[in-house]
């Protein structure tokens, strides 16, 4: 119990965001059709149980608790088998190590959660197998149970058969060699299943541990590692009684302690590789964006906006949603315009983030396209976050049948049913959509938008968005940020000429006032037309005076930065 609690606390502190992230990629639905699809395929029953458990990972602590309990169940099953084979001798390393591979696999999205469930079930099946006293009975029941296990859990049935063979070969008696017949026997099930065209899976996936990972990015290392460690455990448990035993208790205690230490060292070494910090921070930011926890993004101690474009994109999205991007864009760490719209690599992760950014800036069509692309890129084409985005964009576009389709699916889930029911009230009701505080302004952002679009032309598409809804501030914030970071002042000047009286620019942000002064330096009458505040005009005169003085006196450069480092004038002239 103490080990389980300690493991839970460790997983919660180091792996929690892995579980939140995993929950987004398998959307369990309470539907007969959904269940039927699982139970009609190999490994379906265990996969169905895995999907059922994963849906609760949406709640804090649940992912860590389920993983810790699953590990404990695996350890107890392995220990029961080990004690039986070793004559009651403890081998902590032998039963602690195999299950660790599935804890590490929790950080790898390409490894399926049901692999750990299947392994735990396999451990208990072998523990039951070794307790059958008669070899004839054991071998008689082993083959049909391995076929049944293949249907319920997949090709780990082959690992189970090999484990049975290892057990039998370690026992005395001539009949032990008969156990080798289990191997061709257990292979019969996947071969028949494949050659009868009962599956779309390639044969190598039905025979190997790739079955438990994404077909496009197989990650069998964790399942293979667990199997190898398990087979070594079985051999060690049978050889252990042959080793000289210390008569004193302290010898056993030292042995156990050393095995625990070795297990801990292995865990620490592999954990840093499996739960790679950069990937973990990305999952953490994804969670904050998904739940609109903008302050936590900006306060994240591992945020590296000056070095990582994805981090910068999340930072700028948070600033926009907080209404601070215009004032903070040149004083926060940036990596140029790529930090506003990170490069799209067609993965679900970046598609979801870019869909959020485009949705925020008012580019509804591009947000919808990216949400759909992200959904298709998901392994099972299931992602509740992206389905909700497709519901929102479809309602904004007035595509009510499309929105209704996704709402129907989301209503079958545990965690997203209430949101789906809330959006169902907007179906076929234009007035309600237009009066909504979120959907209404975004529908207005579409009125002047026309033609095909792409991420490359998204910044210029914002011009049409601003024309459509001059009151929608985020589109102005992002367009201004693109111009300011790229020092494209002529384009910014065109925007100010056309939109300086727009409601979204009332009052005009200070950074745009500063840019307007650069555009019209020496034209105080024009400054008045732009509504530039007197204090801003005065500060510019002071800045220009100090900047000229700094050319002749390098010591004044630090004073210039201290007094004007947060202004766009300093950014435009001094920063790279």
Coordinates of C-alpha atoms in Angstrom, one line a residue:
X1 CA 0.0 0.0 0.0
X2 CA 2.8 2.4 0.9
X3 CA 4.5 1.7 -2.4
X4 CA 1.3 2.4 -4.3
X5 CA 0.7 5.7 -2.5
X6 CA 4.3 6.8 -3.1
X7 CA 4.1 5.9 -6.7
X8 CA 0.8 7.8 -7.1
X9 CA 2.4 10.9 -5.6
X10 CA 5.4 10.6 -7.9
X11 CA 3.2 10.1 -11.0
X12 CA 0.9 13.0 -10.0
X13 CA 3.9 15.4 -9.7
X14 CA 5.8 14.2 -12.8
X15 CA 3.3 12.6 -15.2
X16 CA 0.0 14.4 -14.6
X17 CA -0.1 16.3 -17.9
X18 CA 0.7 13.2 -19.8
X19 CA -2.6 11.7 -18.7
X20 CA -4.5 14.9 -19.5
X21 CA -3.0 14.9 -22.9
X22 CA -3.8 11.2 -23.5
X23 CA -7.4 11.7 -22.6
X24 CA -7.8 13.9 -25.6
X25 CA -6.9 11.2 -28.1
X26 CA -9.4 8.5 -27.2
X27 CA -13.0 9.7 -26.9
X28 CA -15.0 6.9 -25.1
X29 CA -18.7 7.0 -26.0
X30 CA -21.6 5.3 -24.3
X31 CA -23.0 3.8 -27.4
X32 CA -23.8 0.3 -28.6
X33 CA -22.2 1.0 -32.0
X34 CA -19.0 2.2 -30.3
X35 CA -18.9 -0.9 -28.1
X36 CA -19.7 -3.2 -31.0
X37 CA -16.8 -1.8 -33.0
X38 CA -14.4 -2.8 -30.2
X39 CA -15.7 -6.3 -29.5
X40 CA -15.6 -7.2 -33.2
X41 CA -11.8 -6.8 -33.4
X42 CA -8.8 -8.6 -31.9
X43 CA -7.8 -7.0 -28.5
X44 CA -11.1 -5.1 -28.5
X45 CA -12.3 -6.0 -25.0
X46 CA -9.1 -4.8 -23.2
X47 CA -9.0 -1.8 -25.5
X48 CA -12.6 -1.0 -24.6
X49 CA -11.7 -1.2 -20.9
X50 CA -8.7 1.1 -21.5
X51 CA -10.8 3.7 -23.4
X52 CA -13.4 3.6 -20.6
X53 CA -10.7 4.3 -17.9
X54 CA -9.0 7.0 -20.0
X55 CA -12.1 9.1 -20.3
X56 CA -11.8 9.8 -16.5
X57 CA -8.2 11.2 -17.0
X58 CA -9.9 14.5 -17.7
X59 CA -10.1 14.9 -13.9
X60 CA -6.9 15.7 -11.8
X61 CA -5.4 12.8 -10.0
X62 CA -7.3 10.1 -11.8
X63 CA -4.6 9.3 -14.4
X64 CA -2.0 8.9 -11.7
X65 CA -4.2 6.9 -9.4
X66 CA -5.3 4.5 -12.2
X67 CA -1.7 4.0 -13.3
X68 CA -0.4 3.4 -9.8
X69 CA -3.2 0.9 -9.1
X70 CA -2.5 -0.9 -12.4
X71 CA 1.2 -1.1 -11.6
X72 CA 0.4 -2.5 -8.1
X73 CA -1.9 -5.1 -9.7
X74 CA 0.9 -6.1 -12.1
X75 CA 3.5 -6.3 -9.3
X76 CA 1.2 -8.5 -7.2
X77 CA 0.5 -10.8 -10.1
X78 CA 4.2 -11.1 -11.0
X79 CA 5.1 -11.6 -7.3
X80 CA 2.5 -14.4 -6.9
X81 CA 4.1 -16.2 -9.9
X82 CA 7.7 -15.6 -8.7
X83 CA 7.0 -16.9 -5.2
X84 CA 5.5 -20.1 -6.6
X85 CA 8.4 -20.7 -9.0
X86 CA 11.2 -19.8 -6.5
X87 CA 9.8 -21.8 -3.6
X88 CA 8.7 -18.8 -1.6
X89 CA 11.9 -16.8 -2.1
X90 CA 11.6 -13.0 -2.6
X91 CA 13.0 -11.5 -5.8
X92 CA 11.9 -7.8 -5.6
X93 CA 13.7 -6.7 -8.8
X94 CA 12.1 -9.5 -10.8
X95 CA 8.5 -8.4 -10.1
X96 CA 9.1 -4.6 -9.7
X97 CA 10.9 -4.0 -13.0
X98 CA 8.6 -5.3 -15.8
X99 CA 5.6 -3.1 -14.8
X100 CA 7.8 0.0 -14.8
X101 CA 7.9 -0.1 -18.6
X102 CA 4.2 0.7 -18.8
X103 CA 4.6 3.7 -16.4
X104 CA 7.2 5.1 -18.8
X105 CA 4.9 4.3 -21.7
X106 CA 2.4 6.7 -20.1
X107 CA 4.6 9.6 -21.5
X108 CA 4.5 8.1 -25.0
X109 CA 1.3 8.9 -26.9
X110 CA 2.1 6.3 -29.5
X111 CA 2.0 3.5 -27.0
X112 CA -1.6 2.4 -26.1
X113 CA -2.8 2.3 -22.5
X114 CA -4.4 -1.1 -23.0
X115 CA -0.9 -2.6 -23.3
X116 CA -0.5 -2.2 -19.6
X117 CA -3.9 -3.7 -18.9
X118 CA -3.1 -6.7 -21.1
X119 CA 0.2 -7.2 -19.4
X120 CA -1.3 -7.1 -15.9
X121 CA -3.9 -9.7 -17.0
X122 CA -1.2 -11.9 -18.5
X123 CA 0.7 -11.8 -15.2
X124 CA -2.3 -13.0 -13.3
X125 CA -3.1 -15.7 -15.8
X126 CA 0.4 -17.1 -15.5
X127 CA 0.1 -16.9 -11.7
X128 CA -3.0 -19.0 -11.9
X129 CA -1.4 -21.4 -14.5
X130 CA 1.6 -22.3 -12.2
X131 CA -0.9 -23.2 -9.4
X132 CA -2.5 -26.0 -11.5
X133 CA -0.8 -29.1 -10.0
X134 CA -1.0 -31.4 -13.0
X135 CA 1.1 -30.7 -16.0
X136 CA -1.3 -32.4 -18.3
X137 CA -4.1 -30.2 -17.1
X138 CA -2.0 -27.1 -17.4
X139 CA -1.1 -27.9 -21.0
X140 CA -4.6 -28.8 -21.9
X141 CA -6.1 -25.5 -20.7
X142 CA -3.2 -23.4 -21.9
X143 CA -3.9 -23.5 -25.6
X144 CA -7.6 -22.6 -25.6
X145 CA -7.0 -19.9 -23.0
X146 CA -4.2 -18.4 -25.1
X147 CA -6.6 -18.2 -28.1
X148 CA -9.2 -16.5 -25.9
X149 CA -6.5 -14.2 -24.6
X150 CA -5.5 -13.3 -28.1
X151 CA -9.1 -12.3 -28.9
X152 CA -9.4 -10.3 -25.6
X153 CA -6.0 -8.7 -25.4
X154 CA -4.0 -9.2 -28.7
X155 CA -0.6 -10.7 -29.4
X156 CA 0.6 -10.7 -25.8
X157 CA -1.0 -14.2 -25.9
X158 CA 2.2 -15.2 -27.7
X159 CA 4.2 -13.8 -24.8
X160 CA 2.0 -15.7 -22.4
X161 CA 2.6 -19.0 -24.3
X162 CA 6.4 -18.4 -24.2
X163 CA 6.1 -17.8 -20.4
X164 CA 4.2 -21.1 -20.0
X165 CA 7.0 -22.8 -22.0
X166 CA 9.7 -21.2 -19.8
X167 CA 7.8 -22.5 -16.7
X168 CA 7.5 -26.0 -18.0
X169 CA 11.1 -26.3 -19.3
X170 CA 12.2 -25.3 -15.8
X171 CA 10.4 -28.2 -14.2
X172 CA 11.5 -31.8 -14.0
X173 CA 9.9 -34.6 -16.1
X174 CA 10.0 -35.8 -19.7
X175 CA 6.7 -34.2 -20.5
X176 CA 8.1 -30.7 -20.2
X177 CA 9.2 -30.7 -23.9
X178 CA 5.6 -31.2 -24.9
X179 CA 5.0 -27.5 -23.8
X180 CA 6.9 -26.4 -26.9
X181 CA 3.8 -27.4 -28.9
X182 CA 2.1 -24.3 -27.4
X183 CA 4.1 -22.0 -29.6
X184 CA 2.8 -23.2 -33.0
X185 CA -0.6 -23.7 -31.4
X186 CA -0.9 -20.1 -30.2
X187 CA 0.4 -18.8 -33.6
X188 CA -2.5 -20.6 -35.2
X189 CA -5.0 -18.0 -34.0
X190 CA -3.5 -14.9 -35.6
X191 CA -2.5 -16.7 -38.8
X192 CA -6.1 -18.0 -39.3
X193 CA -7.5 -14.6 -38.4
X194 CA -5.3 -12.9 -41.0
X195 CA -5.6 -15.4 -43.8
X196 CA -9.4 -15.5 -43.4
X197 CA -9.4 -11.7 -44.1
X198 CA -11.1 -11.1 -40.8
X199 CA -8.9 -8.0 -40.1
X200 CA -7.4 -5.0 -41.7
X201 CA -4.3 -5.3 -39.5
X202 CA -1.1 -6.4 -41.3
X203 CA 0.2 -9.8 -40.1
X204 CA 3.4 -8.4 -38.4
X205 CA 1.2 -6.3 -36.1
X206 CA -0.9 -9.4 -35.2
X207 CA 2.3 -11.2 -34.2
X208 CA 4.4 -8.4 -32.6
X209 CA 4.2 -5.8 -29.9
X210 CA 3.6 -3.1 -32.6
X211 CA 0.0 -4.1 -32.2
X212 CA -0.1 -1.9 -29.0
X213 CA 1.2 1.2 -30.6
X214 CA 0.2 3.7 -33.3
X215 CA 0.5 2.1 -36.7
X216 CA 2.0 5.2 -38.2
X217 CA 4.6 5.7 -35.4
X218 CA 5.1 2.3 -33.8
X219 CA 6.7 2.4 -30.3
X220 CA 7.0 -1.3 -29.2
X221 CA 10.1 -0.6 -27.1
X222 CA 8.1 -0.4 -23.8
X223 CA 6.1 -3.6 -24.4
X224 CA 9.1 -5.5 -25.6
X225 CA 11.1 -4.3 -22.6
X226 CA 8.4 -5.5 -20.2
X227 CA 8.2 -8.9 -21.9
X228 CA 12.0 -9.4 -21.9
X229 CA 12.2 -8.4 -18.2
X230 CA 9.3 -10.8 -17.5
X231 CA 10.9 -13.7 -19.2
X232 CA 14.2 -13.1 -17.3
X233 CA 12.1 -13.0 -14.1
X234 CA 10.7 -16.4 -14.8
X235 CA 14.1 -17.9 -15.5
X236 CA 15.6 -16.2 -12.4
X237 CA 12.8 -17.4 -10.2
X238 CA 13.4 -21.0 -11.2
X239 CA 17.2 -20.8 -10.9
X240 CA 17.1 -19.0 -7.5
X241 CA 16.5 -22.1 -5.4
X242 CA 19.7 -23.6 -6.9
X243 CA 21.8 -20.7 -5.6
X244 CA 23.6 -21.0 -2.2
X245 CA 21.3 -19.4 0.4
X246 CA 22.6 -17.4 3.3
X247 CA 21.5 -18.8 6.6
X248 CA 21.3 -15.5 8.3
X249 CA 18.3 -13.1 7.7
X250 CA 20.6 -10.2 7.1
X251 CA 21.8 -11.8 3.9
X252 CA 18.3 -11.8 2.5
X253 CA 17.7 -8.2 3.7
X254 CA 20.9 -7.0 1.9
X255 CA 19.8 -8.8 -1.2
X256 CA 16.4 -7.3 -1.2
X257 CA 17.8 -3.8 -0.5
X258 CA 20.2 -4.1 -3.4
X259 CA 17.4 -5.2 -5.7
X260 CA 15.3 -2.2 -4.7
X261 CA 18.2 0.1 -5.2
X262 CA 18.9 -1.3 -8.7
X263 CA 15.2 -0.9 -9.6
X264 CA 15.3 2.7 -8.4
X265 CA 18.4 3.5 -10.4
X266 CA 17.0 2.0 -13.5
X267 CA 13.8 4.0 -12.9
X268 CA 15.6 7.3 -12.6
X269 CA 17.8 6.7 -15.6
X270 CA 15.0 5.7 -18.0
X271 CA 12.4 8.1 -16.6
X272 CA 14.3 11.2 -17.8
X273 CA 14.4 9.7 -21.3
X274 CA 10.8 8.5 -21.4
X275 CA 9.3 11.7 -19.9
X276 CA 11.3 14.1 -21.9
X277 CA 11.1 17.5 -20.3
X278 CA 10.5 19.5 -23.5
X279 CA 7.6 17.3 -24.6
X280 CA 6.1 17.4 -21.0
X281 CA 6.1 21.2 -21.0
X282 CA 4.4 21.2 -24.4
X283 CA 1.6 18.9 -23.0
X284 CA 1.3 21.2 -20.0
X285 CA 0.9 24.3 -22.2
X286 CA -1.6 22.4 -24.3
X287 CA -3.7 21.7 -21.1
X288 CA -3.5 25.4 -20.1
X289 CA -4.7 26.5 -23.5
X290 CA -7.5 24.0 -23.6
X291 CA -8.8 25.2 -20.3
X292 CA -8.1 28.9 -21.0
X293 CA -5.8 29.2 -18.0
X294 CA -3.9 32.2 -19.5
X295 CA -2.1 33.4 -16.3
X296 CA -0.7 29.9 -15.7
X297 CA 0.8 30.0 -19.2
X298 CA 2.6 33.3 -18.6
X299 CA 3.7 32.2 -15.1
X300 CA 5.0 28.8 -16.3
X301 CA 8.6 28.6 -15.1
X302 CA 9.6 26.4 -18.0
X303 CA 8.2 28.8 -20.6
X304 CA 11.0 29.6 -23.1
X305 CA 9.3 32.1 -25.5
X306 CA 12.7 33.5 -26.7
X307 CA 13.9 30.0 -27.8
X308 CA 10.8 28.0 -28.6
X309 CA 8.3 29.1 -31.2
X310 CA 5.6 26.9 -29.8
X311 CA 6.0 28.5 -26.4
X312 CA 6.0 31.9 -28.0
X313 CA 2.7 31.1 -29.8
X314 CA 1.1 30.0 -26.5
X315 CA 2.4 33.1 -24.8
X316 CA 1.0 35.4 -27.5
X317 CA -2.3 33.6 -27.5
X318 CA -2.6 34.1 -23.7
X319 CA -1.7 37.8 -24.0
X320 CA -4.4 38.2 -26.7
X321 CA -7.1 36.5 -24.7
X322 CA -6.2 38.7 -21.7
X323 CA -6.3 41.9 -23.9
X324 CA -2.6 42.6 -23.5
X325 CA -0.9 41.6 -26.7
X326 CA -0.7 45.1 -28.3
X327 CA 1.0 46.6 -25.2
X328 CA 3.3 43.6 -24.5
X329 CA 4.3 42.3 -28.0
X330 CA 7.6 44.1 -28.1
X331 CA 8.5 43.9 -24.4
X332 CA 8.0 40.2 -24.0
X333 CA 10.4 37.6 -25.4
X334 CA 9.6 37.0 -29.1
X335 CA 11.0 35.0 -32.0
X336 CA 9.5 37.1 -34.7
X337 CA 6.2 36.6 -36.5
X338 CA 6.6 32.8 -36.3
X339 CA 5.8 33.2 -32.7
X340 CA 2.3 34.4 -33.6
X341 CA 1.5 31.6 -36.0
X342 CA 3.8 28.7 -35.4
X343 CA 4.8 26.6 -38.4
X344 CA 2.2 23.9 -39.1
X345 CA 3.6 20.3 -39.1
X346 CA 0.2 18.7 -39.7
X347 CA 0.2 17.0 -36.3
X348 CA -2.8 17.1 -34.1
X349 CA -1.0 19.1 -31.5
X350 CA 0.0 22.0 -33.7
X351 CA -3.3 21.8 -35.6
X352 CA -5.2 22.3 -32.3
X353 CA -3.0 25.2 -31.2
X354 CA -3.2 27.0 -34.5
X355 CA -7.0 26.4 -34.6
X356 CA -7.2 28.1 -31.3
X357 CA -5.1 31.0 -32.5
X358 CA -7.1 31.5 -35.7
X359 CA -10.4 31.2 -33.8
X360 CA -9.2 33.9 -31.4
X361 CA -8.1 36.3 -34.2
X362 CA -11.5 35.9 -35.8
X363 CA -10.4 33.8 -38.8
X364 CA -13.2 31.2 -38.5
X365 CA -12.7 29.4 -41.8
X366 CA -9.0 28.7 -41.2
X367 CA -9.8 27.7 -37.6
X368 CA -12.3 25.2 -38.9
X369 CA -9.9 23.8 -41.5
X370 CA -7.2 23.3 -38.9
X371 CA -9.5 21.6 -36.4
X372 CA -10.6 19.2 -39.1
X373 CA -7.0 18.5 -40.1
X374 CA -6.1 17.9 -36.5
X375 CA -9.1 15.5 -36.1
X376 CA -8.0 13.5 -39.1
X377 CA -4.4 13.4 -37.9
X378 CA -5.5 11.8 -34.6
X379 CA -5.0 8.1 -34.5
X380 CA -8.6 7.3 -34.0
X381 CA -10.0 10.5 -35.6
X382 CA -11.4 11.3 -32.2
X383 CA -10.6 14.4 -30.2
X384 CA -13.2 16.1 -28.1
X385 CA -11.4 19.5 -28.1
X386 CA -11.3 19.6 -31.9
X387 CA -14.9 18.3 -32.2
X388 CA -16.0 21.2 -29.9
X389 CA -14.2 23.6 -32.1
X390 CA -15.9 22.1 -35.2
X391 CA -19.2 22.6 -33.4
X392 CA -18.4 26.2 -32.7
X393 CA -17.2 27.1 -36.2
X394 CA -20.1 25.2 -37.8
X395 CA -22.6 27.2 -35.7
X396 CA -20.8 30.4 -36.6
X397 CA -20.9 29.5 -40.3
X398 CA -24.6 28.5 -40.0
X399 CA -23.7 24.9 -41.0
X400 CA -26.2 23.5 -38.5
X401 CA -26.4 19.9 -39.8
X402 CA -22.6 19.6 -39.5
X403 CA -22.7 21.0 -35.9
X404 CA -25.5 18.6 -35.1
X405 CA -23.5 15.6 -36.2
X406 CA -20.6 16.5 -33.8
X407 CA -23.0 17.4 -31.0
X408 CA -24.6 14.0 -31.3
X409 CA -21.3 12.3 -30.8
X410 CA -20.2 14.5 -27.9
X411 CA -23.5 13.9 -26.1
X412 CA -22.5 10.2 -25.9
X413 CA -19.4 11.1 -23.8
X414 CA -19.0 11.4 -20.1
X415 CA -16.9 14.6 -19.8
X416 CA -18.3 16.7 -22.8
X417 CA -22.0 15.9 -22.6
X418 CA -23.0 19.2 -20.9
X419 CA -21.0 21.3 -23.3
X420 CA -22.6 19.5 -26.2
X421 CA -26.1 20.0 -24.8
X422 CA -25.4 23.7 -24.3
X423 CA -24.4 24.1 -27.9
X424 CA -27.4 22.1 -29.0
X425 CA -29.6 25.0 -28.0
X426 CA -28.0 27.1 -30.8
X427 CA -29.0 24.7 -33.6
X428 CA -31.1 26.3 -36.3
X429 CA -31.4 29.5 -34.3
X430 CA -29.6 32.3 -36.0
X431 CA -30.8 34.9 -33.6
X432 CA -29.4 33.0 -30.6
X433 CA -26.0 32.6 -32.3
X434 CA -25.8 36.3 -33.2
X435 CA -26.7 37.4 -29.6
X436 CA -24.2 35.1 -28.0
X437 CA -21.2 36.9 -26.5
X438 CA -18.7 34.6 -28.1
X439 CA -20.3 33.2 -31.3
X440 CA -22.0 36.4 -32.3
X441 CA -18.9 38.6 -32.8
X442 CA -17.2 35.8 -34.6
X443 CA -20.1 35.4 -37.0
X444 CA -19.8 39.2 -37.7
X445 CA -16.1 38.6 -38.6
X446 CA -17.2 36.6 -41.6
X447 CA -19.2 39.2 -43.5
X448 CA -16.4 40.5 -45.8
X449 CA -14.3 37.4 -45.8
X450 CA -14.1 35.7 -49.3
X451 CA -11.9 33.4 -51.2
X452 CA -9.6 30.5 -50.4
X453 CA -7.2 30.8 -47.5
X454 CA -4.1 29.2 -46.0
X455 CA -1.8 29.8 -43.0
X456 CA 0.6 31.6 -45.3
X457 CA -1.9 34.3 -46.2
X458 CA -3.6 34.4 -42.8
X459 CA -2.0 37.7 -41.7
X460 CA -3.4 39.5 -44.8
X461 CA -6.8 37.8 -44.4
X462 CA -7.1 39.6 -41.2
X463 CA -7.7 42.8 -43.2
X464 CA -11.0 41.3 -44.4
X465 CA -11.8 40.2 -40.8
X466 CA -11.2 43.8 -39.5
X467 CA -13.4 45.1 -42.3
X468 CA -16.1 42.7 -41.3
X469 CA -16.1 43.5 -37.6
X470 CA -14.2 46.7 -36.7
X471 CA -15.2 46.1 -33.1
X472 CA -13.4 42.8 -32.7
X473 CA -10.2 43.7 -30.9
X474 CA -8.1 40.4 -31.2
X475 CA -8.0 40.6 -35.0
X476 CA -6.5 44.1 -34.7
X477 CA -4.1 42.9 -32.1
X478 CA -2.7 40.1 -34.2
X479 CA -2.5 42.2 -37.4
X480 CA -0.7 44.9 -35.5
X481 CA 1.7 42.4 -34.0
X482 CA 2.6 40.9 -37.4
X483 CA 3.4 44.4 -38.6
X484 CA 5.3 45.5 -35.5
X485 CA 7.5 42.4 -35.1
X486 CA 8.4 42.5 -38.8
X487 CA 8.9 46.3 -38.7
X488 CA 6.5 46.5 -41.6
X489 CA 5.4 50.1 -40.8
X490 CA 4.0 50.9 -44.3
X491 CA 1.4 48.2 -44.0
X492 CA 0.7 49.2 -40.4
X493 CA 0.3 52.8 -41.6
X494 CA -2.3 51.6 -44.2
X495 CA -4.2 49.8 -41.4
X496 CA -4.1 53.0 -39.2
X497 CA -5.3 55.1 -42.1
X498 CA -8.3 53.0 -42.7
X499 CA -9.2 51.8 -39.2
X500 CA -7.9 54.4 -36.8
X501 CA -11.5 55.3 -35.9
X502 CA -12.6 51.7 -35.6
X503 CA -14.2 50.9 -32.2
X504 CA -11.5 48.2 -31.5
X505 CA -8.8 51.0 -31.6
X506 CA -10.6 53.3 -29.2
X507 CA -8.5 54.4 -27.4
X508 CA -5.5 53.6 -29.7
X509 CA -3.0 51.4 -27.9
X510 CA 0.2 53.2 -26.9
X511 CA 2.4 51.0 -29.0
X512 CA 0.4 52.0 -32.1
X513 CA 0.7 55.6 -31.2
X514 CA 4.4 55.2 -31.0
X515 CA 4.5 53.5 -34.4
X516 CA 2.4 56.2 -35.9
X517 CA 4.9 58.8 -34.7
X518 CA 7.7 57.0 -36.5
X519 CA 5.6 56.9 -39.6
X520 CA 4.9 60.6 -39.4
X521 CA 8.0 62.0 -37.6
X522 CA 8.1 65.7 -37.8
X523 CA 4.4 66.0 -38.6
X524 CA 2.7 67.1 -35.3
X525 CA -0.5 68.0 -37.2
X526 CA -0.8 64.4 -38.4
X527 CA -0.2 63.2 -34.8
X528 CA -3.2 65.1 -33.8
X529 CA -5.3 63.5 -36.5
X530 CA -4.3 60.1 -35.2
X531 CA -5.3 61.1 -31.7
X532 CA -1.8 60.6 -30.3
X533 CA -1.7 61.6 -26.6
X534 CA 0.3 64.6 -25.6
X535 CA 2.3 62.5 -23.1
X536 CA 3.3 60.1 -25.8
X537 CA 4.4 63.0 -28.0
X538 CA 6.5 64.5 -25.2
X539 CA 8.1 61.1 -24.5
X540 CA 9.1 60.8 -28.1
X541 CA 10.8 64.1 -28.1
X542 CA 12.7 63.0 -25.0
X543 CA 13.6 59.7 -26.6
X544 CA 14.9 61.3 -29.7
X545 CA 17.0 63.7 -27.7
X546 CA 18.5 61.0 -25.6
X547 CA 19.0 58.7 -28.6
X548 CA 21.0 61.4 -30.4
X549 CA 23.1 62.0 -27.3
X550 CA 23.7 58.2 -27.0
X551 CA 25.4 58.2 -30.4
X552 CA 28.1 60.4 -29.0
X553 CA 28.2 59.0 -25.5
X554 CA 28.0 55.2 -25.3
X555 CA 27.5 55.4 -21.6
X556 CA 24.0 56.8 -22.2
X557 CA 22.9 53.7 -24.0
X558 CA 22.1 52.0 -20.7
X559 CA 20.1 55.0 -19.6
X560 CA 18.2 55.0 -22.9
X561 CA 17.3 51.4 -22.4
X562 CA 16.2 52.0 -18.8
X563 CA 14.0 54.9 -19.7
X564 CA 12.6 53.8 -23.0
X565 CA 13.2 50.0 -23.3
X566 CA 9.5 49.2 -23.3
X567 CA 8.7 51.6 -26.1
X568 CA 8.3 50.6 -29.8
X569 CA 10.8 53.4 -30.7
X570 CA 13.5 51.5 -28.8
X571 CA 12.5 48.1 -30.3
X572 CA 12.4 49.6 -33.8
X573 CA 15.9 51.2 -33.5
X574 CA 17.8 49.0 -31.1
X575 CA 16.6 45.5 -31.0
X576 CA 17.5 42.8 -33.6

